[in-house]
Amino acid sequence: MSEPKILGQFQLEHRTIQVSGDDSSTGTAWLRRVHPDPPMALGCVVELDSTTPRLRLYRAEWPDDLREAAKEQTIAIWKTSRIR
């Protein structure tokens, strides 16, 4: 199994979220808050290669609009990483 590589990052309100994935996992990307401190694993978006990707958060209680924004940003970053 290869180490996850950083695919990109995005801003969500005051948070900077890093998206990572690996070559062996075709449909999952992991989310990690890198700002503000302390850095924290947030969860993942699974089934990215399907028509219905799902966001799974470990602890964060986000309203629906933030959840949807995080999922959409992650999908866009993941798709861009597959083009390269």
XYZ file of C-alpha atoms in Angstrom:
84
model
C 0.000 0.000 0.000
C 1.384 3.403 -0.947
C 1.442 6.432 1.322
C -1.368 8.942 0.808
C -0.267 11.936 -1.247
C -1.531 15.471 -0.935
C -3.924 16.205 -3.782
C -4.749 19.796 -2.870
C -6.420 22.029 -0.321
C -9.326 24.415 -0.012
C -10.757 27.046 2.313
C -13.995 26.402 4.161
C -14.887 29.453 6.245
C -11.907 29.898 8.621
C -10.526 26.387 7.981
C -7.846 25.289 5.540
C -8.556 21.685 4.596
C -6.043 19.392 2.944
C -7.218 16.590 0.649
C -5.107 13.462 0.264
C -5.427 10.117 -1.448
C -3.359 7.227 -2.740
C -3.015 5.317 -5.958
C -4.454 2.080 -4.568
C -7.720 3.638 -3.427
C -9.659 4.696 -6.499
C -12.660 6.160 -4.743
C -11.643 7.673 -1.389
C -10.063 10.973 -0.373
C -9.167 11.950 3.181
C -9.732 15.392 4.710
C -7.434 16.993 7.262
C -7.742 20.440 8.784
C -4.320 22.088 8.623
C -5.405 25.521 9.886
C -6.274 26.664 12.505
C -4.041 24.683 14.840
C -4.040 21.945 15.905
C -4.114 19.934 12.667
C -6.859 17.324 12.801
C -8.135 14.447 10.681
C -11.712 15.340 9.711
C -12.931 12.336 7.752
C -13.194 11.215 4.161
C -15.278 11.284 1.028
C -15.961 7.743 -0.168
C -17.250 6.332 -3.431
C -15.778 9.234 -5.407
C -15.834 7.065 -8.506
C -19.623 6.588 -8.211
C -22.543 8.891 -8.958
C -23.261 9.336 -5.224
C -20.071 10.160 -3.260
C -20.583 10.370 0.511
C -18.889 12.579 3.087
C -18.035 10.847 6.369
C -16.881 13.128 9.164
C -15.224 11.723 12.286
C -16.230 14.376 14.831
C -17.193 17.569 13.078
C -20.779 18.737 13.397
C -21.242 20.855 10.293
C -24.472 22.261 8.877
C -25.672 20.759 5.602
C -24.383 23.653 3.464
C -20.825 23.291 4.818
C -20.948 19.513 4.418
C -22.024 19.907 0.789
C -19.348 22.538 0.107
C -16.624 20.295 1.579
C -17.825 17.330 -0.464
C -17.964 19.323 -3.713
C -14.507 20.849 -3.179
C -13.071 17.402 -2.422
C -14.667 15.897 -5.533
C -13.228 18.693 -7.699
C -9.721 18.237 -6.264
C -9.920 14.448 -6.627
C -11.074 14.678 -10.257
C -8.300 17.151 -11.081
C -5.704 14.799 -9.565
C -6.907 11.964 -11.845
C -6.313 14.041 -15.001
C -2.582 14.464 -14.344
